[in-house]
Amino acid sequence: MEEKLLMIDGFNLLSRCYFATSYGKEMHQLTRNSQGQFINGLRATFQKLLQLNRLHQPTHLLIAWDVKRNETIRKETFQEYKGTRNELPEPLIQQYETAVAFFEQIGLAQYTIPRYEADDILGTFAQKWREEKTGKCIIYSNDRDLLQLLCPQTSQLIATKQGELNYSLAHFQQEYGIDPSQWVDVKALLGDKSDNIPGVAGVGEKAALPLVQQYGGIEQIYDELPTLDDRYKRYINKLQAGKEMAFLSKELCTIITDVPTIKEQTWDACCLQIERNTLVQALASLEIAIKIS
């Protein structure tokens, strides 16, 4: 069997499952087990993981978790980073803690590394896999920041209105007309409201992607600023005023792909070897009923 790596953005999956199963409900209406543990998001999460395993049959699997948002490298660089986000609901935090314990119990590889975000963990493993393996690498996340990691080996599973799409390098190039490495340049101009990354004020989607398509990246855009194509003349002053924010935003948007502790890892820890009885017992201990094929 050809080796295949499936990487899960842990909080992305768990939070989506949590909010999908808690929508319109008060805390007291959320499903709990007899021990009082919230399990509404956990059941959906575990069900999804089993489905992903059946569909993609990975030989290696890992789950990446974020550290607290105030403890990241990017927060050190820019204090306002993710500063507009609300606190996580207590039931979601509890289910994160339960999920970590559950995955440890059944022997799934999971990683939380101080000062680094899940994106950096995924980015470093993706780069390491590209350098050391020939099989496919699939990232499960709806976070489009991760599109910068796409390559012939690496794709991203993204939920769409038509269902889940295994979004490849070809999909990206057809949609955006740039290389995935240039995605950070588009984001540097646009910014990101969800992460509170400023971007360049006044430069929106109509200009950001075409600028990168034509000039290659923000370094080249600023080198060519006095002689930009006529269709961008009205953005010159905005680009000049936002130069510092553009380069800061690019730094914040760029996924780190050389986290030292990951570069030293062997792939043995990520080999997918879950014993059925262990999985059944772990689910039973949480009182979560899921059909296991």
Short mmCIF file of C-alpha atoms in Angstrom, two decimals:
data_model
loop_
_atom_site.label_atom_id
_atom_site.label_comp_id
_atom_site.label_asym_id
_atom_site.label_seq_id
_atom_site.Cartn_x
_atom_site.Cartn_y
_atom_site.Cartn_z
CA MET A 1 0.00 0.00 0.00
CA GLU A 2 1.29 3.46 -0.88
CA GLU A 3 1.94 5.61 2.16
CA LYS A 4 -0.55 8.41 2.76
CA LEU A 5 -0.58 11.05 5.48
CA LEU A 6 -3.84 12.54 6.79
CA MET A 7 -3.38 15.63 8.97
CA ILE A 8 -6.23 17.04 11.04
CA ASP A 9 -6.54 20.64 12.17
CA GLY A 10 -7.89 19.68 15.58
CA PHE A 11 -9.64 22.86 16.71
CA ASN A 12 -11.02 23.47 13.24
CA LEU A 13 -12.72 20.07 13.23
CA LEU A 14 -13.83 20.08 16.86
CA SER A 15 -15.19 23.64 16.84
CA ARG A 16 -17.13 23.06 13.62
CA CYS A 17 -18.69 19.94 15.11
CA TYR A 18 -19.39 21.75 18.38
CA PHE A 19 -21.11 24.77 16.83
CA ALA A 20 -23.06 22.60 14.38
CA THR A 21 -24.50 20.57 17.27
CA SER A 22 -25.01 23.48 19.69
CA TYR A 23 -26.65 25.97 17.32
CA GLY A 24 -29.67 27.61 18.93
CA LYS A 25 -29.20 25.73 22.20
CA GLU A 26 -28.48 26.93 25.73
CA MET A 27 -25.67 25.27 27.64
CA HIS A 28 -28.08 23.14 29.70
CA GLN A 29 -29.55 21.73 26.47
CA LEU A 30 -26.26 20.32 25.20
CA THR A 31 -25.78 16.56 25.32
CA ARG A 32 -23.85 15.25 28.32
CA ASN A 33 -23.01 11.75 29.51
CA SER A 34 -23.86 10.37 32.95
CA GLN A 35 -20.55 11.76 34.27
CA GLY A 36 -21.65 15.28 33.33
CA GLN A 37 -19.17 15.60 30.46
CA PHE A 38 -20.32 17.53 27.40
CA ILE A 39 -20.19 15.22 24.37
CA ASN A 40 -22.25 16.94 21.65
CA GLY A 41 -19.24 18.04 19.60
CA LEU A 42 -17.17 14.98 20.46
CA ARG A 43 -19.60 12.50 18.95
CA ALA A 44 -19.65 14.39 15.65
CA THR A 45 -15.85 14.75 15.72
CA PHE A 46 -15.17 11.07 16.30
CA GLN A 47 -17.74 10.11 13.68
CA LYS A 48 -16.04 12.38 11.15
CA LEU A 49 -12.61 10.94 11.89
CA LEU A 50 -13.86 7.41 11.35
CA GLN A 51 -15.44 8.51 8.07
CA LEU A 52 -12.19 10.15 6.93
CA ASN A 53 -10.29 6.99 7.76
CA ARG A 54 -12.71 4.84 5.73
CA LEU A 55 -12.68 7.18 2.74
CA HIS A 56 -8.97 7.95 2.52
CA GLN A 57 -7.35 4.95 4.24
CA PRO A 58 -4.23 6.78 5.47
CA THR A 59 -1.19 4.89 6.64
CA HIS A 60 -0.22 7.84 8.85
CA LEU A 61 -2.46 10.24 10.77
CA LEU A 62 -1.81 13.14 13.11
CA ILE A 63 -3.84 15.83 14.84
CA ALA A 64 -2.46 19.35 15.36
CA TRP A 65 -3.75 21.60 18.14
CA ASP A 66 -3.33 25.32 18.73
CA VAL A 67 -1.80 26.77 21.86
CA LYS A 68 -3.65 29.60 23.60
CA ARG A 69 -3.86 32.58 21.26
CA ASN A 70 -1.98 34.84 23.71
CA GLU A 71 1.01 32.49 23.71
CA THR A 72 1.92 32.44 20.01
CA ILE A 73 4.89 33.80 18.10
CA ARG A 74 2.54 35.98 16.05
CA LYS A 75 1.10 37.54 19.20
CA GLU A 76 4.64 38.48 20.18
CA THR A 77 5.08 40.12 16.78
CA PHE A 78 1.70 41.90 16.70
CA GLN A 79 -0.19 42.34 19.97
CA GLU A 80 -3.52 42.82 18.18
CA TYR A 81 -3.24 39.43 16.45
CA LYS A 82 -6.55 37.55 16.89
CA GLY A 83 -7.49 40.29 19.34
CA THR A 84 -11.08 40.56 18.11
CA ARG A 85 -12.00 36.94 18.79
CA ASN A 86 -14.42 36.02 21.54
CA GLU A 87 -13.52 33.63 24.33
CA LEU A 88 -14.30 29.98 23.62
CA PRO A 89 -17.45 28.53 25.23
CA GLU A 90 -16.75 26.48 28.34
CA PRO A 91 -18.38 23.31 26.91
CA LEU A 92 -16.05 23.51 23.89
CA ILE A 93 -12.98 23.86 26.12
CA GLN A 94 -14.10 20.85 28.15
CA GLN A 95 -14.58 18.79 24.99
CA TYR A 96 -11.14 19.76 23.74
CA GLU A 97 -9.63 18.41 26.96
CA THR A 98 -11.70 15.24 26.67
CA ALA A 99 -10.72 14.81 23.01
CA VAL A 100 -7.01 15.09 23.79
CA ALA A 101 -7.35 12.40 26.49
CA PHE A 102 -9.41 10.20 24.17
CA PHE A 103 -6.91 10.39 21.30
CA GLU A 104 -4.07 9.62 23.69
CA GLN A 105 -6.00 6.59 24.97
CA ILE A 106 -6.52 5.13 21.49
CA GLY A 107 -2.98 5.94 20.35
CA LEU A 108 -3.47 8.69 17.79
CA ALA A 109 -0.52 11.04 17.27
CA GLN A 110 -1.32 14.59 18.33
CA TYR A 111 0.87 17.64 18.66
CA THR A 112 0.73 20.88 20.62
CA ILE A 113 3.96 22.87 20.56
CA PRO A 114 4.53 26.02 22.67
CA ARG A 115 4.47 29.31 20.72
CA TYR A 116 3.44 27.59 17.47
CA GLU A 117 -0.04 27.37 16.00
CA ALA A 118 -1.64 24.29 14.48
CA ASP A 119 -0.98 25.77 11.01
CA ASP A 120 2.76 25.75 11.73
CA ILE A 121 2.64 22.14 12.92
CA LEU A 122 0.72 21.13 9.78
CA GLY A 123 3.07 23.20 7.61
CA THR A 124 6.20 21.63 9.04
CA PHE A 125 4.86 18.08 8.77
CA ALA A 126 3.72 18.77 5.19
CA GLN A 127 7.19 20.02 4.28
CA LYS A 128 8.86 17.11 6.05
CA TRP A 129 6.59 14.62 4.25
CA ARG A 130 7.39 16.26 0.90
CA GLU A 131 11.12 15.93 1.57
CA GLU A 132 11.06 12.37 2.88
CA LYS A 133 8.07 10.56 1.32
CA THR A 134 6.51 10.07 -2.10
CA GLY A 135 2.89 9.39 -1.08
CA LYS A 136 -0.03 11.80 -0.82
CA CYS A 137 -0.57 14.22 2.08
CA ILE A 138 -4.11 15.39 2.86
CA ILE A 139 -4.91 18.26 5.23
CA TYR A 140 -8.37 18.31 6.80
CA SER A 141 -9.36 21.91 7.57
CA ASN A 142 -11.64 24.65 6.30
CA ASP A 143 -8.93 27.23 7.04
CA ARG A 144 -7.94 28.73 3.69
CA ASP A 145 -4.69 30.06 5.16
CA LEU A 146 -3.44 26.50 4.61
CA LEU A 147 -3.79 26.79 0.83
CA GLN A 148 -0.21 28.08 0.76
CA LEU A 149 0.89 24.51 1.57
CA LEU A 150 -0.60 22.94 -1.56
CA CYS A 151 1.77 21.13 -3.92
CA PRO A 152 1.59 18.10 -6.23
CA GLN A 153 1.72 15.86 -3.13
CA THR A 154 -0.44 17.91 -0.75
CA SER A 155 -4.16 18.65 -1.00
CA GLN A 156 -6.73 20.05 1.42
CA LEU A 157 -10.18 18.69 2.25
CA ILE A 158 -12.57 21.67 2.22
CA ALA A 159 -16.33 21.68 2.83
CA THR A 160 -18.30 23.23 -0.05
CA LYS A 161 -22.01 23.58 -0.82
CA GLN A 162 -21.64 20.59 -3.13
CA GLY A 163 -19.97 18.49 -0.45
CA GLU A 164 -16.40 17.89 0.65
CA LEU A 165 -13.78 18.72 -1.98
CA ASN A 166 -10.25 17.34 -2.02
CA TYR A 167 -8.83 20.69 -3.12
CA SER A 168 -5.62 20.18 -5.08
CA LEU A 169 -2.85 22.29 -6.55
CA ALA A 170 -4.70 22.17 -9.89
CA HIS A 171 -7.90 23.47 -8.26
CA PHE A 172 -5.96 26.34 -6.68
CA GLN A 173 -4.15 27.35 -9.85
CA GLN A 174 -7.37 27.22 -11.86
CA GLU A 175 -9.21 29.35 -9.31
CA TYR A 176 -6.51 31.93 -8.52
CA GLY A 177 -3.95 31.80 -11.33
CA ILE A 178 -0.98 32.00 -8.95
CA ASP A 179 1.33 29.62 -7.11
CA PRO A 180 0.28 28.60 -3.57
CA SER A 181 3.42 30.31 -2.21
CA GLN A 182 1.96 33.62 -3.46
CA TRP A 183 -1.20 33.18 -1.39
CA VAL A 184 0.52 34.98 1.50
CA ASP A 185 1.05 38.02 -0.75
CA VAL A 186 -2.66 38.18 -1.54
CA LYS A 187 -3.42 37.87 2.19
CA ALA A 188 -0.80 40.53 2.98
CA LEU A 189 -2.77 43.02 0.90
CA LEU A 190 -6.26 41.88 1.91
CA GLY A 191 -5.61 41.23 5.58
CA ASP A 192 -7.75 38.80 7.54
CA LYS A 193 -10.60 40.01 9.76
CA SER A 194 -10.93 36.71 11.61
CA ASP A 195 -7.27 36.87 12.71
CA ASN A 196 -7.25 40.69 12.98
CA ILE A 197 -4.44 40.94 10.40
CA PRO A 198 -4.56 44.50 9.04
CA GLY A 199 -3.54 44.20 5.38
CA VAL A 200 -3.51 47.41 3.32
CA ALA A 201 -6.47 49.69 3.96
CA GLY A 202 -8.44 50.34 0.79
CA VAL A 203 -7.00 47.44 -1.20
CA GLY A 204 -9.73 44.83 -1.62
CA GLU A 205 -10.35 41.67 -3.59
CA LYS A 206 -10.68 43.51 -6.91
CA ALA A 207 -7.05 44.65 -6.69
CA ALA A 208 -5.18 42.25 -4.40
CA LEU A 209 -5.25 39.09 -6.51
CA PRO A 210 -4.71 40.86 -9.88
CA LEU A 211 -1.72 42.75 -8.44
CA VAL A 212 -0.10 39.52 -7.28
CA GLN A 213 -0.94 37.79 -10.56
CA GLN A 214 0.75 40.58 -12.52
CA TYR A 215 3.73 41.45 -10.31
CA GLY A 216 4.38 38.24 -8.37
CA GLY A 217 4.40 39.43 -4.74
CA ILE A 218 4.39 42.46 -2.47
CA GLU A 219 8.15 42.97 -2.78
CA GLN A 220 7.84 43.35 -6.55
CA ILE A 221 4.66 45.43 -6.22
CA TYR A 222 6.46 47.96 -4.02
CA ASP A 223 9.53 47.94 -6.30
CA GLU A 224 7.26 48.81 -9.23
CA LEU A 225 4.99 51.18 -7.28
CA PRO A 226 5.83 54.39 -9.21
CA THR A 227 5.17 52.68 -12.54
CA LEU A 228 2.23 50.42 -11.74
CA ASP A 229 -0.13 49.57 -14.56
CA ASP A 230 -2.71 52.34 -15.14
CA ARG A 231 -5.54 50.21 -13.78
CA TYR A 232 -3.87 50.30 -10.34
CA LYS A 233 -3.08 54.04 -10.25
CA ARG A 234 -5.84 54.74 -7.74
CA TYR A 235 -4.25 52.30 -5.29
CA ILE A 236 -0.75 53.82 -5.30
CA ASN A 237 -1.34 56.19 -2.36
CA LYS A 238 -3.08 53.46 -0.39
CA LEU A 239 -0.22 51.06 -1.03
CA GLN A 240 2.33 53.69 0.00
CA ALA A 241 0.46 54.43 3.22
CA GLY A 242 0.03 50.74 4.00
CA LYS A 243 3.53 49.49 3.17
CA GLU A 244 4.51 48.71 6.75
CA MET A 245 1.23 46.88 7.37
CA ALA A 246 1.62 44.91 4.14
CA PHE A 247 4.97 43.46 5.17
CA LEU A 248 3.80 42.87 8.74
CA SER A 249 0.69 41.11 7.43
CA LYS A 250 2.77 38.89 5.16
CA GLU A 251 4.90 37.84 8.13
CA LEU A 252 1.78 37.04 10.16
CA CYS A 253 0.17 35.10 7.29
CA THR A 254 3.21 32.99 6.44
CA ILE A 255 3.00 29.49 7.87
CA ILE A 256 6.20 28.33 9.55
CA THR A 257 7.48 25.12 7.96
CA ASP A 258 10.58 24.43 10.04
CA VAL A 259 9.40 23.96 13.64
CA PRO A 260 12.55 22.39 15.19
CA THR A 261 10.91 19.72 17.39
CA ILE A 262 8.94 18.39 14.41
CA LYS A 263 11.92 18.25 12.06
CA GLU A 264 13.52 15.80 14.51
CA GLN A 265 10.45 13.48 14.63
CA THR A 266 10.32 10.08 12.97
CA TRP A 267 7.20 8.95 11.12
CA ASP A 268 6.73 5.88 13.32
CA ALA A 269 4.76 7.89 15.89
CA CYS A 270 2.17 8.81 13.22
CA CYS A 271 1.58 5.29 11.91
CA LEU A 272 -2.13 4.56 12.15
CA GLN A 273 -2.53 1.49 14.34
CA ILE A 274 -5.71 1.66 16.39
CA GLU A 275 -6.94 -1.50 18.10
CA ARG A 276 -10.67 -1.95 17.63
CA ASN A 277 -11.25 -3.07 21.24
CA THR A 278 -9.40 -0.04 22.59
CA LEU A 279 -11.52 2.26 20.43
CA VAL A 280 -14.76 0.54 21.47
CA GLN A 281 -13.85 0.78 25.16
CA ALA A 282 -12.80 4.44 24.88
CA LEU A 283 -16.09 5.38 23.19
CA ALA A 284 -18.07 3.36 25.76
CA SER A 285 -16.34 5.15 28.63
CA LEU A 286 -17.65 8.45 27.24
CA GLU A 287 -21.05 6.88 26.48
CA ILE A 288 -20.77 7.79 22.82
CA ALA A 289 -22.50 5.37 20.45
CA ILE A 290 -20.95 5.27 16.98
CA LYS A 291 -21.09 2.46 14.46
CA ILE A 292 -17.59 1.15 13.79
CA SER A 293 -17.20 -0.75 10.53
#
